[in-house]
mmCIF file of C-alpha atoms and ligand atoms in Angstrom:
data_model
loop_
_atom_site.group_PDB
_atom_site.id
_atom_site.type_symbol
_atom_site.label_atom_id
_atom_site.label_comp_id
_atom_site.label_asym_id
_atom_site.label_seq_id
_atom_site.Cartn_x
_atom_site.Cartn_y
_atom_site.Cartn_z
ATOM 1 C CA UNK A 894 178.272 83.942 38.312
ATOM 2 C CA UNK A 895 177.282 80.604 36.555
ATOM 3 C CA UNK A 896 179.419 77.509 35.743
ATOM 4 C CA UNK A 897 181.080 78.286 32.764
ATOM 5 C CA UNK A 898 181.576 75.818 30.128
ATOM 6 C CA UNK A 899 185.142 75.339 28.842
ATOM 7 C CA UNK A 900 184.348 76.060 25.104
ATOM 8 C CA UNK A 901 182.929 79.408 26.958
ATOM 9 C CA UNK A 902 186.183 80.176 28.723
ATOM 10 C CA UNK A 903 188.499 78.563 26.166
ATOM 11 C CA UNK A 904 187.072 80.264 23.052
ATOM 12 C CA UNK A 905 187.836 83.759 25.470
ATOM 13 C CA UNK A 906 191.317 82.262 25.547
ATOM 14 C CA UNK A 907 191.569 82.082 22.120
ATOM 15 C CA UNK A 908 190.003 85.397 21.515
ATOM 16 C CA UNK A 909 192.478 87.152 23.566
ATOM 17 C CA UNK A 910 195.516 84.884 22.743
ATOM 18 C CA UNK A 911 196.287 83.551 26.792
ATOM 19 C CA UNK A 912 196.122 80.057 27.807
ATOM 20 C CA UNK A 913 193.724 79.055 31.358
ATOM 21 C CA UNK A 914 195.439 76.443 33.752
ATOM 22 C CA UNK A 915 193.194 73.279 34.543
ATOM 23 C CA UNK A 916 193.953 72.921 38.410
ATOM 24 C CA UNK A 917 193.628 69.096 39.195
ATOM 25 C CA UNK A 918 191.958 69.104 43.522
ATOM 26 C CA UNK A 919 191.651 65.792 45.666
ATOM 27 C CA UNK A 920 190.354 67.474 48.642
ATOM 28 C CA UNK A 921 188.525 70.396 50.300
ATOM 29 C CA UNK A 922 191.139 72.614 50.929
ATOM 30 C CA UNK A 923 192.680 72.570 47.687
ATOM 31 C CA UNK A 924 189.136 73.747 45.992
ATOM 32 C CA UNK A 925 189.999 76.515 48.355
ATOM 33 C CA UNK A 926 193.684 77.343 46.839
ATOM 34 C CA UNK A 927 192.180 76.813 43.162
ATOM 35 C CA UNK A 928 189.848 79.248 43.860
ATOM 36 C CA UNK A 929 191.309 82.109 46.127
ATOM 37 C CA UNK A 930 194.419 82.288 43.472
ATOM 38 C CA UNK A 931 191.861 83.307 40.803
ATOM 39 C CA UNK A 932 190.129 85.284 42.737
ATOM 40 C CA UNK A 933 193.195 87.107 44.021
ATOM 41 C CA UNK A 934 194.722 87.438 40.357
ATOM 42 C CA UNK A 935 191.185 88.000 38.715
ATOM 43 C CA UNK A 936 191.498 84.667 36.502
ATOM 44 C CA UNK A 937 188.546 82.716 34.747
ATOM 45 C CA UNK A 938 189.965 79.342 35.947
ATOM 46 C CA UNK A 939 189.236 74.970 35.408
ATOM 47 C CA UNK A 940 188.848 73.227 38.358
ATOM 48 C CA UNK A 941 189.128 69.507 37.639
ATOM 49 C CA UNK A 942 189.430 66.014 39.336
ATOM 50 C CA UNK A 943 189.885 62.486 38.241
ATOM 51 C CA UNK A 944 186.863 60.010 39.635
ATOM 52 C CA UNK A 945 188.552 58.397 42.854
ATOM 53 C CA UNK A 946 191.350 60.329 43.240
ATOM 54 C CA UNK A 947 189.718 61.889 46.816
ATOM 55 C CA UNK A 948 190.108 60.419 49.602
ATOM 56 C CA UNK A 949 186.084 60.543 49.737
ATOM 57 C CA UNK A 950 184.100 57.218 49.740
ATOM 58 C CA UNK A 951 182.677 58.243 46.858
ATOM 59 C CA UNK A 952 182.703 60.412 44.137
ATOM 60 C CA UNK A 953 179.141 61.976 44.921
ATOM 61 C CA UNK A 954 180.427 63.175 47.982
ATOM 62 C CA UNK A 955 183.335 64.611 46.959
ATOM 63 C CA UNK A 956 182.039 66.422 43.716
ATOM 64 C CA UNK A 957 178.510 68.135 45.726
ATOM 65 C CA UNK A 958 181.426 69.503 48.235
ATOM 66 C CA UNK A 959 183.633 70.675 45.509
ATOM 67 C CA UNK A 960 180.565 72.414 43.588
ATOM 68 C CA UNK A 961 179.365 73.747 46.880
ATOM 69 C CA UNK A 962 182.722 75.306 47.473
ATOM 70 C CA UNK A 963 182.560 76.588 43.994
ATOM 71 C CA UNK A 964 179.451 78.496 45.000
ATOM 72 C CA UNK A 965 181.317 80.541 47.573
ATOM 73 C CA UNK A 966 183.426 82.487 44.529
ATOM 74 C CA UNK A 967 180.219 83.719 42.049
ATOM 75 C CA UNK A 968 182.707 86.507 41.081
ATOM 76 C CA UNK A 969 185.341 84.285 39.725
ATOM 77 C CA UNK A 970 184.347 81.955 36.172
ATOM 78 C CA UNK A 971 184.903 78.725 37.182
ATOM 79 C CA UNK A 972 184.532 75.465 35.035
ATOM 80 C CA UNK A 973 184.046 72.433 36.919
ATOM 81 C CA UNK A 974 185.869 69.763 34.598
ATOM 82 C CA UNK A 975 185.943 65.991 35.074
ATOM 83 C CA UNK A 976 189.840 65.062 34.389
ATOM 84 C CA UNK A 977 190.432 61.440 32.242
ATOM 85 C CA UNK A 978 186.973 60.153 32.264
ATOM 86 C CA UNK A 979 187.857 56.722 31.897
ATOM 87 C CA UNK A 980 184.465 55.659 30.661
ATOM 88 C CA UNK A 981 180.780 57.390 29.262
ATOM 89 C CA UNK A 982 179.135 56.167 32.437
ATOM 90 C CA UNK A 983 181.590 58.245 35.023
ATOM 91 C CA UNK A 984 181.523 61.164 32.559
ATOM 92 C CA UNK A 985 177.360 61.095 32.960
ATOM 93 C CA UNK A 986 178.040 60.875 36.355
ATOM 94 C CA UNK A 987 179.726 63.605 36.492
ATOM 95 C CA UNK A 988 177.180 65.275 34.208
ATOM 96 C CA UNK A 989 174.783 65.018 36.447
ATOM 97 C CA UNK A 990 175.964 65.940 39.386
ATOM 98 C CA UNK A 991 176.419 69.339 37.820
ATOM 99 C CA UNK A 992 180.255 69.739 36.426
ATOM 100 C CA UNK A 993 180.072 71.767 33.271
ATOM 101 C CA UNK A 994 182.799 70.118 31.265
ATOM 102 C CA UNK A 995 183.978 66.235 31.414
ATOM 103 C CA UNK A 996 186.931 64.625 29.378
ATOM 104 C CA UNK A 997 186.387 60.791 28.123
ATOM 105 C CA UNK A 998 190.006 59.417 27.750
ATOM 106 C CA UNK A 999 188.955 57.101 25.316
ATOM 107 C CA UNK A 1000 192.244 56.543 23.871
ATOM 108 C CA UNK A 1001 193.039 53.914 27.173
ATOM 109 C CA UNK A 1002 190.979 50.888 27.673
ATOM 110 C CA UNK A 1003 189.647 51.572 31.281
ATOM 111 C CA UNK A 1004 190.494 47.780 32.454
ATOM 112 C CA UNK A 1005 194.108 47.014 30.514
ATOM 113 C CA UNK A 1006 195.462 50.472 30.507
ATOM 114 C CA UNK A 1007 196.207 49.508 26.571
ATOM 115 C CA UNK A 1008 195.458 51.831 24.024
ATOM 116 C CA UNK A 1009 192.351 51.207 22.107
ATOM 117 C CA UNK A 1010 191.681 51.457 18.597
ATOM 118 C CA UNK A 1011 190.781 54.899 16.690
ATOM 119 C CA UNK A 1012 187.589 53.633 15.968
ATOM 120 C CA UNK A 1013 186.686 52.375 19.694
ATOM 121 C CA UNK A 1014 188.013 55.544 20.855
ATOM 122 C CA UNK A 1015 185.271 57.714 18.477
ATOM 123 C CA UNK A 1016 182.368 55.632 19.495
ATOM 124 C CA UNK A 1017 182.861 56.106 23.304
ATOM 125 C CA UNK A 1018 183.765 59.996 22.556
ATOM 126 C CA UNK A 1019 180.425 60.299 20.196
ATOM 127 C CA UNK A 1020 178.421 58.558 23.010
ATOM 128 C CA UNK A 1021 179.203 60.625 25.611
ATOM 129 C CA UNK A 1022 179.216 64.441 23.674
ATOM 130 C CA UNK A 1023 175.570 62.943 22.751
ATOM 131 C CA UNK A 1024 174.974 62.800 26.368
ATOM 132 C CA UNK A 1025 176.804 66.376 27.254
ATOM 133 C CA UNK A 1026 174.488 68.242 24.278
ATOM 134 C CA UNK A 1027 171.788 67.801 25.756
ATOM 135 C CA UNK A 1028 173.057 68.998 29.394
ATOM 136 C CA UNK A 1029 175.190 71.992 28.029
ATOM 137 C CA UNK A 1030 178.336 70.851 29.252
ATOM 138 C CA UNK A 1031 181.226 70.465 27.466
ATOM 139 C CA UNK A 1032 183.774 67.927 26.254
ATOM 140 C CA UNK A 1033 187.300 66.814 25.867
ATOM 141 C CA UNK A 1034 188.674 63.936 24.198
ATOM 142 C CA UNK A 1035 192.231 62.259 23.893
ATOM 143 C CA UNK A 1036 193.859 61.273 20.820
ATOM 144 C CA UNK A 1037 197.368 59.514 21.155
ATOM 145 C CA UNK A 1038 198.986 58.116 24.600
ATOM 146 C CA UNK A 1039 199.869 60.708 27.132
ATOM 147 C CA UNK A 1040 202.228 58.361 29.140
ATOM 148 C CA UNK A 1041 203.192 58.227 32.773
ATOM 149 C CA UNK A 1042 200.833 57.618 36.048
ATOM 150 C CA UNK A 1043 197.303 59.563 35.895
ATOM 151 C CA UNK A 1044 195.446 58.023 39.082
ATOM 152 C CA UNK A 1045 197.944 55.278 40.601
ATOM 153 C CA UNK A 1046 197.795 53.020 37.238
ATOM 154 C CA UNK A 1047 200.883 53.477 35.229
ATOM 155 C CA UNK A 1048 200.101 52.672 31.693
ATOM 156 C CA UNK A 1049 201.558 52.676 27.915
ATOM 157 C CA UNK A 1050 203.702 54.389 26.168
ATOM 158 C CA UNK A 1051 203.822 57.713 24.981
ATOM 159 C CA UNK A 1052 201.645 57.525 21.799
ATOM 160 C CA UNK A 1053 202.243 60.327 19.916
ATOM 161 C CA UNK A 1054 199.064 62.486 18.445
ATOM 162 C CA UNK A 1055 199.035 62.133 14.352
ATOM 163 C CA UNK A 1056 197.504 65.270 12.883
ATOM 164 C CA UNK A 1057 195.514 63.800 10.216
ATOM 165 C CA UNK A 1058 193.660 61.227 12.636
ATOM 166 C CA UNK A 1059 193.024 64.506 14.856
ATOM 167 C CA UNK A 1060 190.995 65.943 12.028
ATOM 168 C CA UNK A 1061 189.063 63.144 11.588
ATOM 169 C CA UNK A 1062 188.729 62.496 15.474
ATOM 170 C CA UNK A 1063 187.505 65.920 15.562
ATOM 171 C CA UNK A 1064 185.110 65.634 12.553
ATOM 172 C CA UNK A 1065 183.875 62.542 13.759
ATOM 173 C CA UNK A 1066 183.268 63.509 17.508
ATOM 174 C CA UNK A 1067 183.106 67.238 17.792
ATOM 175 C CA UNK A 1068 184.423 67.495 21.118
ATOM 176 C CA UNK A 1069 185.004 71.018 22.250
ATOM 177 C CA UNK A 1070 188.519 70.285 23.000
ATOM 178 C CA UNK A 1071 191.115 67.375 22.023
ATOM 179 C CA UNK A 1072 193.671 66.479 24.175
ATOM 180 C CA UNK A 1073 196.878 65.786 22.386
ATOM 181 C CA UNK A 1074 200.204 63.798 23.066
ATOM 182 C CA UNK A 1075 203.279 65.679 21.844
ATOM 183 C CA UNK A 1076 205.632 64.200 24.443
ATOM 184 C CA UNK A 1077 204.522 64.856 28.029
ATOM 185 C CA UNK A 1078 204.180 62.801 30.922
ATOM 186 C CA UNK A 1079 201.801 62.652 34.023
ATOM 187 C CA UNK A 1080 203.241 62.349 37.533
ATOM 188 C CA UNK A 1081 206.367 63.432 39.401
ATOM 189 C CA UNK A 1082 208.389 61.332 37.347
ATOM 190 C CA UNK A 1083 208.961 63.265 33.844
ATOM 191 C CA UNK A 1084 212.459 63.383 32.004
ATOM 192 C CA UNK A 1085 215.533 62.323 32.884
ATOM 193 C CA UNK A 1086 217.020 65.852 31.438
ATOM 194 C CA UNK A 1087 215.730 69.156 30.740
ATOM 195 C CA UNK A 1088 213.132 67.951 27.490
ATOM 196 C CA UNK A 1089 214.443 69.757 24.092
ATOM 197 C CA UNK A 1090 212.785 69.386 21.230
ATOM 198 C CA UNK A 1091 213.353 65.578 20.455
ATOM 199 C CA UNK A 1092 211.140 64.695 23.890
ATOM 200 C CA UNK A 1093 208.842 67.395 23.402
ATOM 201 C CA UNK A 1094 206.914 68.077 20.083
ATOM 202 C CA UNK A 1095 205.889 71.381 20.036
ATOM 203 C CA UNK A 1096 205.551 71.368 16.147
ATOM 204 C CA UNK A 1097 202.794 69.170 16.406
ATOM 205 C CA UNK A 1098 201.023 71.578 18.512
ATOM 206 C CA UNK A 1099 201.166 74.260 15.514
ATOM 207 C CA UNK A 1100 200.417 71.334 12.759
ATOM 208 C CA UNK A 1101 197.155 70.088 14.433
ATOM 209 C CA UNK A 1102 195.891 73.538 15.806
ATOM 210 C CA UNK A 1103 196.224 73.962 11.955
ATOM 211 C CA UNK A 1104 193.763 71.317 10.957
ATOM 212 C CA UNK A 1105 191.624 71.430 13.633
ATOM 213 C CA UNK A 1106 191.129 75.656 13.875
ATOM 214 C CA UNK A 1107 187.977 75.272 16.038
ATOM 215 C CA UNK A 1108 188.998 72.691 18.633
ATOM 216 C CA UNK A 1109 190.400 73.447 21.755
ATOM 217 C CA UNK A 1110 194.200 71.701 22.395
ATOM 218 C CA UNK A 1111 195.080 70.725 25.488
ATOM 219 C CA UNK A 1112 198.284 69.805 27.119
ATOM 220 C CA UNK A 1113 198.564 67.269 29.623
ATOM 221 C CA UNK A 1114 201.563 66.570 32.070
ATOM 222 C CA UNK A 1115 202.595 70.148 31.891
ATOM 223 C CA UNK A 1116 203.502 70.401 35.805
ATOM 224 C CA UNK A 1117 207.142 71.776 35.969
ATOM 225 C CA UNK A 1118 208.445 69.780 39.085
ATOM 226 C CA UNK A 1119 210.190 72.630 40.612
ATOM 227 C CA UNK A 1120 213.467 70.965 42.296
ATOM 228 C CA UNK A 1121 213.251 73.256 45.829
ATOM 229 C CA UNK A 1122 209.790 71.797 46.086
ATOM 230 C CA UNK A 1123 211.392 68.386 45.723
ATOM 231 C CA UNK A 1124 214.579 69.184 47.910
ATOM 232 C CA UNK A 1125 211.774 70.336 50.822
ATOM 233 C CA UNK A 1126 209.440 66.787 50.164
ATOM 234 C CA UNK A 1127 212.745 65.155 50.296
ATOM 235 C CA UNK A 1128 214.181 66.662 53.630
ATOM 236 C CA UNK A 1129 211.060 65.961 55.246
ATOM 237 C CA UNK A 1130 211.034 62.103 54.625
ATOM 238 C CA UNK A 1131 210.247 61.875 51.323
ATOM 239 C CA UNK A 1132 211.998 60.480 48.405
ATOM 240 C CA UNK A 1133 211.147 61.980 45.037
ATOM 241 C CA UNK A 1134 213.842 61.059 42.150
ATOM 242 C CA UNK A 1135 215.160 63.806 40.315
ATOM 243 C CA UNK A 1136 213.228 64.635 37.310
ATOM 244 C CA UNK A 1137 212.518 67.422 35.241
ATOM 245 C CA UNK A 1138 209.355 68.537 34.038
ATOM 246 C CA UNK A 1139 207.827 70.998 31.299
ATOM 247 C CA UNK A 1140 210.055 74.164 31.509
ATOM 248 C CA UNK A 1141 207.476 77.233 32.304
ATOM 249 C CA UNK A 1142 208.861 78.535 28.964
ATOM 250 C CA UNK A 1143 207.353 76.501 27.017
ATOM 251 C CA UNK A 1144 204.041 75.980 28.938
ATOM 252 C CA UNK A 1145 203.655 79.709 27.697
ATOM 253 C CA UNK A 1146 204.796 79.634 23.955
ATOM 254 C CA UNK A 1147 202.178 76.255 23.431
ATOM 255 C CA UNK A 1148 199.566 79.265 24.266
ATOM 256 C CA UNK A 1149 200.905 81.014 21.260
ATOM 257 C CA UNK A 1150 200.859 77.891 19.071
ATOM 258 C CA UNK A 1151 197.316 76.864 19.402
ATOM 259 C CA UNK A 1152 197.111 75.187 23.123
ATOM 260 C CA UNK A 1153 194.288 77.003 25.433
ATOM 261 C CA UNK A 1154 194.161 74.589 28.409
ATOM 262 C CA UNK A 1155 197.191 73.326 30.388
ATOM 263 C CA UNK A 1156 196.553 70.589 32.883
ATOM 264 C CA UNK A 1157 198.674 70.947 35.977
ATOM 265 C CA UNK A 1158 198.530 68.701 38.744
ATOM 266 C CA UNK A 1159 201.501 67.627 40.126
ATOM 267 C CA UNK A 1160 203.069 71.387 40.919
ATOM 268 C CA UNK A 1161 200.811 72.244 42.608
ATOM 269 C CA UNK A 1162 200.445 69.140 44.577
ATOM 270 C CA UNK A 1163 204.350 69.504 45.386
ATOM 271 C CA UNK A 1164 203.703 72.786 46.940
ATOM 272 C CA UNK A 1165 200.693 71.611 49.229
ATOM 273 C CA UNK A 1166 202.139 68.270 50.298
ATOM 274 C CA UNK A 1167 206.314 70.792 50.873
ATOM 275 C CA UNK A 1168 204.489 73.117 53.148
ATOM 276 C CA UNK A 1169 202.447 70.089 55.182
ATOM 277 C CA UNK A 1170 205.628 68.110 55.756
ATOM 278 C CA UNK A 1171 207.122 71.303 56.724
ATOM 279 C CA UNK A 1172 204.206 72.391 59.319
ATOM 280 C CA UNK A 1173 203.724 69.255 60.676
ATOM 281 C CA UNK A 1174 207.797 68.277 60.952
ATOM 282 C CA UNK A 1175 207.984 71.803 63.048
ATOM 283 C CA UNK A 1176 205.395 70.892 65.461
ATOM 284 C CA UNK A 1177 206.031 67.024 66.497
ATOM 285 C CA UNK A 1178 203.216 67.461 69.069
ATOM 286 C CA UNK A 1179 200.931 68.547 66.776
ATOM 287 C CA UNK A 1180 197.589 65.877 66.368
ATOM 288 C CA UNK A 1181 195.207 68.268 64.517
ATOM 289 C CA UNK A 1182 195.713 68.275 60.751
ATOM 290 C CA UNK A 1183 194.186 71.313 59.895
ATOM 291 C CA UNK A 1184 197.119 73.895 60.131
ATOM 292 C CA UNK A 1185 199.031 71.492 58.317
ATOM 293 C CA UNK A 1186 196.435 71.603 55.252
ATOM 294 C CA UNK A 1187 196.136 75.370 56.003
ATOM 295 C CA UNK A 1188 199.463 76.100 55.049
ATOM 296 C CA UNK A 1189 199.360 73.305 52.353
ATOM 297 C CA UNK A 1190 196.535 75.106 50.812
ATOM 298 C CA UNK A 1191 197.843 78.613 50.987
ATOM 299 C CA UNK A 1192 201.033 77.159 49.450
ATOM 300 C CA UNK A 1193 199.285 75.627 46.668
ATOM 301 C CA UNK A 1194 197.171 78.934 45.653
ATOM 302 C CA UNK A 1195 200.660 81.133 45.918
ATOM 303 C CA UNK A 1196 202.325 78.965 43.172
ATOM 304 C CA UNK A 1197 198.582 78.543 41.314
ATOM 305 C CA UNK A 1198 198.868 82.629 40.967
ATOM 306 C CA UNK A 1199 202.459 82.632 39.914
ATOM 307 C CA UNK A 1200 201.404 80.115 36.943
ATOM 308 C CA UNK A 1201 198.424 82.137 35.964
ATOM 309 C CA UNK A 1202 200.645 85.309 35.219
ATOM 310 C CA UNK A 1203 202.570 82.778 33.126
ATOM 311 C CA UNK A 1204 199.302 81.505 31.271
ATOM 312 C CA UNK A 1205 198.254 84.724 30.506
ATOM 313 C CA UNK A 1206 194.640 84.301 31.808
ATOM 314 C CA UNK A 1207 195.264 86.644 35.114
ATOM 315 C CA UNK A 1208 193.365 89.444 34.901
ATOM 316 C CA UNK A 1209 190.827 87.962 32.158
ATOM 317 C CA UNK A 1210 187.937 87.796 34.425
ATOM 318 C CA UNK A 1211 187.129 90.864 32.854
ATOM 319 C CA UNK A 1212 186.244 89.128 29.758
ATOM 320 C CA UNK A 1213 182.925 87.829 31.277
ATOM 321 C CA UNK A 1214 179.579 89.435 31.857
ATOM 322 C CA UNK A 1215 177.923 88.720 35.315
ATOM 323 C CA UNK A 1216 175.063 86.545 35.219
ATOM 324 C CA UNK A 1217 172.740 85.619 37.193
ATOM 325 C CA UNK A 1218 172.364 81.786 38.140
ATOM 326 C CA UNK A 1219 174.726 78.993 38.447
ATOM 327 C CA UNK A 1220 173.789 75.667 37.515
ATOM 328 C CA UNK A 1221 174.985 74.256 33.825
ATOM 329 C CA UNK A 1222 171.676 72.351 33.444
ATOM 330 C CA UNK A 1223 169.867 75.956 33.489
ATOM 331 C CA UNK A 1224 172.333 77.283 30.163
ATOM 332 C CA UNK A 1225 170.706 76.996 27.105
ATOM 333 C CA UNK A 1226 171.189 74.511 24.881
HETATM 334 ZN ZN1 ZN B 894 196.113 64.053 31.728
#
């Protein structure tokens, strides 16, 4: 099966009223768990990274080994997505070395980590879904200030989305999918309680998807932070403060108010990086990292199944026809 675009997979979403889980991956092995959990649960699924966030000297590298490993599941729908392009020239980067879907966060300024203004934030969203027509690949955008720490920089504010700009964002732009701030967080540091409806705006969720019927929403910072995960990093020499994260609750009613794609990063990084300390702690002689990553990885694509029950989107593999080749530059426009 081809690269799927994610207006392809996300308009089946809609269709058929589940949300699809946007799997962030900084190395090989995780690919791997991304992949085998959809496989196993018979999910279309979005793989996605952040340029720089591998431990690869470059993107290039990193990316052709993630597609290649991609290659490897042609029965499972997979959109390669780039996650927070901070600027058009990564997001043609990313283009072009084959992902089918990129996101420009143009509502940071790549440099200050300030917001921009609306009007910046348009012309670097218009310049690079130009660019994305005419490969077939698809794009987010961000309106508002998702707070927290996305790739090491912590930056403003939480920012919340206003509906009427989203309209005209989305009128202006016509990206395939808008990523909106209602009140989440990136990182393993979320809310210092369980969020109720004060911290997290679901209402916004149902006003926008109103406005904006067409466009894609997408919620960011949705990892859970599960607290055994946390107790295990902990007892294994590492020091994670308690916080709480998105409740899995709600993850699945913001399906049934108009959200189709829900990043999650962190969770399942918390379950790869518990079972590593754990392998390695249990075998102090141990110099090989690999069955340290093995059981990090087959950690990370138990709780990546669990969460695609949630989402709705296991089983929905069955939405798609097979095809025949794989490469996004070979759709048709
Ligand atoms: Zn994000």
């Amino acid at each position: 099966m081809p690269l799927c675009t994610l207006r392809e997979v996300l308009d089946h979403a809609r269709a058929g009223g589940y949300g699809v889980g946007a799997f962030n991956v900084t190395d090989a092995e995780q690919v791997e768990a991304v992949l085998e959990a959809a496989r196993r649960t018979g999910s279309p699924v979005i793989v996605q990274t952040i340029s720089g966030a591998s431990a690869f000297a470059s993107d290039e590298l990193y990316w052709d080994l993630l597609l290649r490993t991609v290659d490897h599941y042609d029965d499972v729908p997979v959109v390669v997505h780039l996650d927070h392009g901070p600027d058009a020239q990564t997001c043609f980067r990313a283009i072009d070395a084959g992902f089918s879907s990129v996101m420009i966060d143009g509502s940071l300024d790549p440099v200050t980590h300030q917001p921009t203004t609306f009007d910046a934030n348009i012309e670097v969203t218009r310049e690079v879904v130009a660019y994305a027509r005419r490969h077939g690949v698809s794009v987010e955008g961000e309106l508002g200030t998702i707070g927290g720490s996305k790739d090491g920089a912590t930056h403003a504010e939480i920012v919340l989305a206003d509906p009427e700009e989203a309209a005209e964002f989305v009128a202006r732009t016509d990206v395939d999918a808008l990523a909106v701030a209602i009140g989440t967080s990136h990182g393993a540091y979320k809310f210092t309680s369980p969020p109720d409806s004060s911290v997290l705006h679901m209402d916004l969720i149902e006003e926008i998807a109103r406005l904006i019927p067409t466009t894609h929403l997408v919620m960011h910072g949705s990892s859970s932070l599960p607290a055994d995960l946390r107790e295990i990093i902990n007892a294994h020499g590492g020091g994670l403060p308690e916080s709480w994260g998105v409740p899995e609750v709600e993850k699945a009613r913001s399906t049934q108010l108009g959200v189709t794609k829900i990043n999650q990063g962190m969770d399942s990084h918390m379950a790869y990086a518990a079972a590593m300390r754990t392998t390695m702690a249990g075998d102090p002689l141990a110099a090989d990292p690999a069955p340290a990553a093995r059981a990090g990885s087959a950690a990370m694509a138990d709780m990546i199944a669990e969460r695609m029950a949630v989402f709705g989107q296991a089983g929905r593999a069955r939405d798609y026809a097979p095809r025949v080749f794989r490469s996004p530059a070979a759709l048709p426009l």
